[in-house]
XYZ file of C-alpha atoms in Angstrom:
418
model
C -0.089 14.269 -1.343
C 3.525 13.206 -0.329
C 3.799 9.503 -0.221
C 6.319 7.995 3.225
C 8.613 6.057 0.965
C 10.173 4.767 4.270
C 6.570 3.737 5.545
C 5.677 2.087 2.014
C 9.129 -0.054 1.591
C 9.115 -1.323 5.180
C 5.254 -2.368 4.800
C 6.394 -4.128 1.432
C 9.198 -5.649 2.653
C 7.255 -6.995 5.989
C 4.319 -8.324 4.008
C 6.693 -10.160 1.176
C 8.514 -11.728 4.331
C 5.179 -13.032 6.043
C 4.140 -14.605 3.089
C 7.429 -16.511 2.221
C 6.906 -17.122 6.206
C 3.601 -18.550 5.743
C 4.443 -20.590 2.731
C 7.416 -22.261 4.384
C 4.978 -22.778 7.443
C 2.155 -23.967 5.296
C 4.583 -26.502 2.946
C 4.989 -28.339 6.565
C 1.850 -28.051 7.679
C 2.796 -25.831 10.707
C 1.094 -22.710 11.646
C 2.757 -19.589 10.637
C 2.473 -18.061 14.447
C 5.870 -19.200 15.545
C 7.603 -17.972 12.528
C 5.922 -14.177 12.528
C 6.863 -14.243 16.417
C 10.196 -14.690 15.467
C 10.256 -12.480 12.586
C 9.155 -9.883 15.022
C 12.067 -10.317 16.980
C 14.392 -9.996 14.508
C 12.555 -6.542 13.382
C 12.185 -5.212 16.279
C 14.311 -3.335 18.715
C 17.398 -4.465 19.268
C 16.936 -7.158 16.068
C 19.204 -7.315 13.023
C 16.571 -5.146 10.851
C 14.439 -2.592 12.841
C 11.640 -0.886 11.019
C 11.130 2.566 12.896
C 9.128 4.222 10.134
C 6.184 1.129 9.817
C 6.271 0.461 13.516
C 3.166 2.676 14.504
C 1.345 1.128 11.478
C 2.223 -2.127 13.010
C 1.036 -1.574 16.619
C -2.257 0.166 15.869
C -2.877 -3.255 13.257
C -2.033 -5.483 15.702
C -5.273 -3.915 17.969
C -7.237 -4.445 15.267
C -5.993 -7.728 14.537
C -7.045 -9.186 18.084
C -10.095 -7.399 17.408
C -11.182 -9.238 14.195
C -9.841 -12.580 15.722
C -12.213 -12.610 18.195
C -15.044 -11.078 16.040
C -14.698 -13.648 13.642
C -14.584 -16.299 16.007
C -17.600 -15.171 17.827
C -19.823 -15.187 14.112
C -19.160 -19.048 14.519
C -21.692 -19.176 17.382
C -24.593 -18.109 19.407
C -25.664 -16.813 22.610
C -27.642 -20.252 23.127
C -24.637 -22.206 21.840
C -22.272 -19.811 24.058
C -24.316 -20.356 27.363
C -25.071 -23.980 27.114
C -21.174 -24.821 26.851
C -20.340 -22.115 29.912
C -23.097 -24.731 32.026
C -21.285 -27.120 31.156
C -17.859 -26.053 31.836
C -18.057 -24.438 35.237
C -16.042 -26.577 36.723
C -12.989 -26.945 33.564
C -12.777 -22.950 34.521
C -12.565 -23.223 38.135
C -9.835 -26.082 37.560
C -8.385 -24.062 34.742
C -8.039 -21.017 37.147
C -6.936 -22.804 40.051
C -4.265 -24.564 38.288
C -2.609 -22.142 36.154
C -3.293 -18.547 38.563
C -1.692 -20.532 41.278
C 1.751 -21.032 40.027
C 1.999 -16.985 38.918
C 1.446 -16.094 42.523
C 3.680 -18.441 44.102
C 6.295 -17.741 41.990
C 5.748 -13.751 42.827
C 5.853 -14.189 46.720
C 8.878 -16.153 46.366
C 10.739 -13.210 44.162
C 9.624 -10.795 46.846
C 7.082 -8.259 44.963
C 3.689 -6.690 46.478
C 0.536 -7.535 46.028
C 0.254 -6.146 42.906
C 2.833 -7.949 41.504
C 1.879 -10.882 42.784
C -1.467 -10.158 41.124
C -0.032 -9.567 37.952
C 2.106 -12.626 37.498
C -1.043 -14.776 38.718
C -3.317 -13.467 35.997
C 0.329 -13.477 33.287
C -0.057 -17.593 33.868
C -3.199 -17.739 34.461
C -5.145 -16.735 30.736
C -3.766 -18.176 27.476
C -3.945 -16.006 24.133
C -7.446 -16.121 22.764
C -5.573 -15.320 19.285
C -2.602 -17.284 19.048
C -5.149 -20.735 19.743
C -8.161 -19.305 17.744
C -5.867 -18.821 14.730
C -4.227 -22.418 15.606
C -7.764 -24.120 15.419
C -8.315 -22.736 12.126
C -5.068 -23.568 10.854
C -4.965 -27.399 11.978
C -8.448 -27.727 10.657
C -9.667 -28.699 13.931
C -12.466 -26.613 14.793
C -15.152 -30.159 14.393
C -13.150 -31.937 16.787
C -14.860 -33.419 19.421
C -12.375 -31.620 22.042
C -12.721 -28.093 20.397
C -15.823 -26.911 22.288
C -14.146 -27.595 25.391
C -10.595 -25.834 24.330
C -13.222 -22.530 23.232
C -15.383 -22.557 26.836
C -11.529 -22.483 28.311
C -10.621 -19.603 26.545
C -14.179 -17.129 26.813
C -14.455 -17.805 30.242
C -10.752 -16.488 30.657
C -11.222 -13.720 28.541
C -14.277 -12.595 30.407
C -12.693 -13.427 33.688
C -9.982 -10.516 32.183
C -12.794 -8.074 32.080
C -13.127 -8.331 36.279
C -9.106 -8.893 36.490
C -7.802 -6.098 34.399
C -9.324 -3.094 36.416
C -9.230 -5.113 39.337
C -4.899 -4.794 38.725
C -5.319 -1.792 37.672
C -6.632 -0.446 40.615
C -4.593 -2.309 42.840
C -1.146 -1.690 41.102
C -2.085 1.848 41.365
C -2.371 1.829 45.182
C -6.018 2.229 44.897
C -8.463 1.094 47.532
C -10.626 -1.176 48.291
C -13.811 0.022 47.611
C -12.361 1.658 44.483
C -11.386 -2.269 42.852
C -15.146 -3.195 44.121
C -16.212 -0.756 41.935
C -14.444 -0.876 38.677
C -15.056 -5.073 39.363
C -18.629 -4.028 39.276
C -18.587 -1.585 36.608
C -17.145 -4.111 33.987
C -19.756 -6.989 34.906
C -22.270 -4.495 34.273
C -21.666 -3.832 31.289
C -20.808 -7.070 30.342
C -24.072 -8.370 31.375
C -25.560 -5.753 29.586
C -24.474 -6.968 26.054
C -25.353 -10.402 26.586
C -28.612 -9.501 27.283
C -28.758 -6.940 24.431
C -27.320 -10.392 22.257
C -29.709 -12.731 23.529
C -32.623 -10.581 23.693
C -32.375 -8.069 20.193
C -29.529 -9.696 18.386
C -31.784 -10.511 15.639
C -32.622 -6.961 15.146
C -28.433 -6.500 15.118
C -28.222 -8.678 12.489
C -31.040 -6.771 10.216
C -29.162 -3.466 10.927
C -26.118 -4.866 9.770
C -27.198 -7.084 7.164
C -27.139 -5.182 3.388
C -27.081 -6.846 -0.003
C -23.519 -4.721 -0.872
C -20.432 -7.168 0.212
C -19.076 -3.426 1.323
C -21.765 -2.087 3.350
C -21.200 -5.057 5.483
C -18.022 -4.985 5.624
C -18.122 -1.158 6.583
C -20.842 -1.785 8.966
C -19.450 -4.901 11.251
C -16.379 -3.314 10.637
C -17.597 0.092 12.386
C -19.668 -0.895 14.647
C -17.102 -3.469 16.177
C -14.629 -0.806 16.801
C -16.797 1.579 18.155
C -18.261 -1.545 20.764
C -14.509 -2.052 21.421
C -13.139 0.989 22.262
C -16.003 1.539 24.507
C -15.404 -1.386 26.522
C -11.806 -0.325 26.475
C -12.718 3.092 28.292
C -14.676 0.857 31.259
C -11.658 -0.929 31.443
C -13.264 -4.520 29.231
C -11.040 -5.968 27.221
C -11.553 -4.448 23.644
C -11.377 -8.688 22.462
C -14.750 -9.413 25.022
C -16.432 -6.381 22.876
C -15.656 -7.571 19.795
C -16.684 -11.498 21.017
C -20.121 -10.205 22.047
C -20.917 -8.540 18.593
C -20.263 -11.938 16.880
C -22.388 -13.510 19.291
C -25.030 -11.050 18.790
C -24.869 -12.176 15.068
C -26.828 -14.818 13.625
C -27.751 -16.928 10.643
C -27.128 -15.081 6.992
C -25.624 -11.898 8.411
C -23.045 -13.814 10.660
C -22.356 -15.744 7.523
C -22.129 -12.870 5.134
C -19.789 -10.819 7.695
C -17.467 -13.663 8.300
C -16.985 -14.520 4.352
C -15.725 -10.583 3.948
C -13.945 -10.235 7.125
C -12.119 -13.325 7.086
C -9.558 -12.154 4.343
C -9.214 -8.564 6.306
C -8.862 -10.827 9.740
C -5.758 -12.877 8.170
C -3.918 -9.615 6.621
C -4.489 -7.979 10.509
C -3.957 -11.045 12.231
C -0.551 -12.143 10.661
C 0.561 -8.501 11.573
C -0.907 -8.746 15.534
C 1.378 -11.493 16.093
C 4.342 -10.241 14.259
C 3.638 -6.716 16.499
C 3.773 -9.163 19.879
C 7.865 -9.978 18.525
C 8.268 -6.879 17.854
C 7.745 -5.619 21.468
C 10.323 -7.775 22.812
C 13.699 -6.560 22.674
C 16.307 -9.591 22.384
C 18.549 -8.098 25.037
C 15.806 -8.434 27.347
C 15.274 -12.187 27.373
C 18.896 -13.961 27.951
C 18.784 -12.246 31.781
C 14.878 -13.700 33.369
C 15.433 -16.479 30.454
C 16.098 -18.941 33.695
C 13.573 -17.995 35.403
C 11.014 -17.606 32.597
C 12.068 -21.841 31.543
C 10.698 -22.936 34.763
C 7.936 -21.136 34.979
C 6.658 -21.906 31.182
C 7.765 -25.398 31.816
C 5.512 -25.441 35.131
C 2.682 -23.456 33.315
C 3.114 -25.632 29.867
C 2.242 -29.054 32.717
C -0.837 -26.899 34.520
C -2.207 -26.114 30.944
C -1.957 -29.429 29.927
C -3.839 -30.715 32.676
C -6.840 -28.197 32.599
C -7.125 -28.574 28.698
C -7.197 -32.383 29.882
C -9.768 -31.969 32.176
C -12.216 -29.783 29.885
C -11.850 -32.456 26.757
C -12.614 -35.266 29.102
C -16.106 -33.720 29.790
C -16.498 -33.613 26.481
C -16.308 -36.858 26.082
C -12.708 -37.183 24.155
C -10.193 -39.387 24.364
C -6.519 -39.430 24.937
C -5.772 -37.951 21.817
C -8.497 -35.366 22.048
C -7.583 -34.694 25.368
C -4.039 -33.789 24.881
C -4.825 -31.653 21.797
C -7.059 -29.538 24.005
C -4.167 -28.908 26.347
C -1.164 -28.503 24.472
C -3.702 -25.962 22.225
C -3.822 -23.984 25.584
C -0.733 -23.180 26.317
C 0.108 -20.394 24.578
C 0.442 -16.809 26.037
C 0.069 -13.619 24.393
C -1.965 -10.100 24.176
C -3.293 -10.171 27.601
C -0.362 -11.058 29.149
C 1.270 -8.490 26.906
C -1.493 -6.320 28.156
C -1.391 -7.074 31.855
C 2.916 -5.934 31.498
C 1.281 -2.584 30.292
C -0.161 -2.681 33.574
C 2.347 -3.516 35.614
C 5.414 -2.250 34.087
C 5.501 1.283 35.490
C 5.606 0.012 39.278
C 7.423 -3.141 38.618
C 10.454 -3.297 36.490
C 11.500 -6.662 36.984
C 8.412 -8.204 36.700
C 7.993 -7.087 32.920
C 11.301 -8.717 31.772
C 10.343 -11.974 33.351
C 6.770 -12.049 31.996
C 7.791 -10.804 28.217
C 10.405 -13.598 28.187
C 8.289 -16.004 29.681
C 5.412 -15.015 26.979
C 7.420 -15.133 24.219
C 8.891 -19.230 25.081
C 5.271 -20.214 25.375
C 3.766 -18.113 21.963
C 6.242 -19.795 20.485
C 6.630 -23.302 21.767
C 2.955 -23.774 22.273
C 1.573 -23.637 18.517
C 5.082 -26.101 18.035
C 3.641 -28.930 20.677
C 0.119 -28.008 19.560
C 0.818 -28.964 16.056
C 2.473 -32.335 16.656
C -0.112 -33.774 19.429
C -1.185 -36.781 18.262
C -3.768 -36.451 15.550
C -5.887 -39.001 13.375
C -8.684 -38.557 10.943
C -11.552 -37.798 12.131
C -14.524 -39.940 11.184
C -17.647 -38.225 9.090
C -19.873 -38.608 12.203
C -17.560 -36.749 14.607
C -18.630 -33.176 13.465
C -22.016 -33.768 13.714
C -21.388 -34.995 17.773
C -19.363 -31.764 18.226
C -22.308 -29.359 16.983
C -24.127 -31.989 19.299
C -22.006 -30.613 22.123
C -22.994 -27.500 21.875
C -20.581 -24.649 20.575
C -18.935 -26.020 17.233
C -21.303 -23.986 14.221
C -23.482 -25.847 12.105
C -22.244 -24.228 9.210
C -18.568 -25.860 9.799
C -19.252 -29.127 11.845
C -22.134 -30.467 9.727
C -22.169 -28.866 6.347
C -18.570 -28.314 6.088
C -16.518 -30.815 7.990
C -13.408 -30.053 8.271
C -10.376 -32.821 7.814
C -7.514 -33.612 9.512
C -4.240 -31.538 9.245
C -2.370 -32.991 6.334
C 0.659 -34.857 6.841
C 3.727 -33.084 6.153
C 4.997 -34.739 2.965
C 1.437 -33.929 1.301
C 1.478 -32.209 -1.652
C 2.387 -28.662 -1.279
C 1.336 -28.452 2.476
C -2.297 -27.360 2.899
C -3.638 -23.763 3.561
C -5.728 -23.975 6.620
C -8.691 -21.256 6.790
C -6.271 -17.586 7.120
């Protein structure tokens, strides 16, 4: 068998770089998300070392990366705990939408494009990245903090408001009509629906099927059975992470247990490469020209974030502090912006700079302010509220508390979970 020398040194060299990345990160008690953004950029197209022959590797493990993001993070919940936080955060996603969808389309009618631009900017500002802050919770050790059930509602109502939006644009951007959008809309909520009540209802029987005693049967079966769900809700035009989400739902008890313990290590190796893959997309040239532009709205955006994170924490009963961690842990952008550009791109040119600059200022500055919001140790009770609340798991926020991010002249940093 020949072996791609080219392919094997460029892996090498990338994975030796995001670990001395991650250490560096880690020694400050930063996330590593900025830093593998940035290496991308400087790998990419256009950067000071591009890596042609590992770059397909890179893109197809940056799908699965957003995949096992959202997997894992649905294992830390159920259906029950899922639905109970949605009640109570109807109105945190209404004020979430209005607030950060409106700025997107105002700034699109005043640049002059169609509808379907307009469309596409609104939903660009509109949904934050579901795995830039799920890999930020783990990382600042604040998933039992009273404000993270409200910062998780946010982000799975956005991601399942993508699975209406995305062939909703896609329809629209293609000059479609009417009745076509109405029915792709309806299409997707279908089969939405139709997993949560196959999660709710059977997902016991799920868990049995994809239980074994063998560390690698379970691996092999999540594993499979994950990708499978997600490329099927990628053909009805459902976000691939909402497929993924529902399977971790779906499990429960041991088996969620058992699949995150040998997924998790397989989620950080993937995960480190999806965001290093989002860098890589952006060519440097691209951003200095819509870099104006893309400042004001992020700035704009970064405010609107802040305020529906705000919003969300205080029905959750936190305080300042809480409250402002929730937001500033919202603000980043990422795959389904990167996604919606996809979209877009072919009909709208212009568009696609501004929104792959203006994603790139936010997954970048947003883990940066999310890390230094004000922070204070959390006391022993405070986990046991948040599992009160209704989505934190009981095998973190009660067991396992977590503690506060360490300061960053502790010894050697801390490694946060990935």
């Amino acid at each position: 068998m020949h072996m791609p020398v080219a392919l094997l040194l460029e892996l090498g060299v990338i994975l030796a770089a995001l670990s001395l990345l991650g250490t560096v990160a880690r020694r400050f008690a930063l996330s590593p998300v900025p830093l593998y953004l940035v290496a991308g950029l400087a790998l990419g197209d256009g950067g000071i070392a591009p890596v042609p022959a590992a770059r397909e590797f890179v893109d197809t493990g940056a799908a699965i990366g957003v995949i096992l993001l959202l997997l894992v993070l649905g294992l830390d919940f159920t259906v029950r705990e899922f639905t109970v936080s949605l009640r109570r955060h109807r109105s945190s996603a209404a004020v979430d939408l209005v607030l950060n969808a409106t700025p997107g389309a105002v700034a699109g009618w005043l640049l002059g494009l169609d509808s379907g631009g307009i469309l596409a900017l609104a939903g660009a500002t509109y949904v934050s990245s579901s795995g830039i802050v799920a890999r930020l919770l783990g990382d600042l050790r604040r998933l039992g903090n009273r404000e993270t059930p409200a910062v998780l509602s946010v982000l799975v109502v956005e991601d399942f408001v993508m699975a209406a939006y995305l062939p909703l644009l896609a329809v629209v951007v293609s000059g479609g009509t009417w009745w076509q959008a109405l029915l792709a809309v309806a299409a997707a909520m279908t089969a939405v629906a139709a997993a949560i009540t196959v999660s709710w209802r059977w997902g016991h029987h799920v868990g049995r099927v994809l239980s074994h005693p063998d560390a690698e049967q379970v691996l092999l079966r999540v594993l499979g059975v994950t990708l499978i769900v997600a490329a099927l809700a990628e053909i009805i035009h459902v976000s691939a992470a909402v497929g993924a989400f529902l399977i971790g739902l779906a499990l429960t008890g041991t088996a969620a247990d058992r699949a995150r313990a040998v997924l998790s290590p397989l989620r950080d190796l993937f995960a480190a490469v999806f965001f290093l893959a989002l860098g890589l997309s952006v060519d440097p040239g691209d951003l200095l020209p819509m870099l104006p532009a893309a400042v004001a709205l992020a700035v704009v955006t970064a405010a609107t974030k802040l305020a529906s994170g705000w919003y969300a924490a205080g029905r959750e009963g936190a305080g300042r502090r809480g409250r402002l961690r929730a937001g500033t842990a919202l603000i980043a952008r990422g795959e389904f912006s990167v996604v919606i550009i996809g979209l877009a791109a072919p009909t709208h040119g212009r568009l696609a700079a501004l929104v792959t600059t203006y994603v790139m200022l936010l997954a970048v500055c947003g883990p940066v302010l999310t890390r230094f919001a004000p922070t204070r140790p959390a006391p022993r009770t405070s986990a046991r509220r948040t599992r009160a609340a209704g989505l934190v798991p009981e095998a973190i926020s009660a067991a396992h508390p977590l503690p506060a991010p360490p300061r960053p002249d502790s010894e050697r940093g801390a490694a946060g979970p990935g």
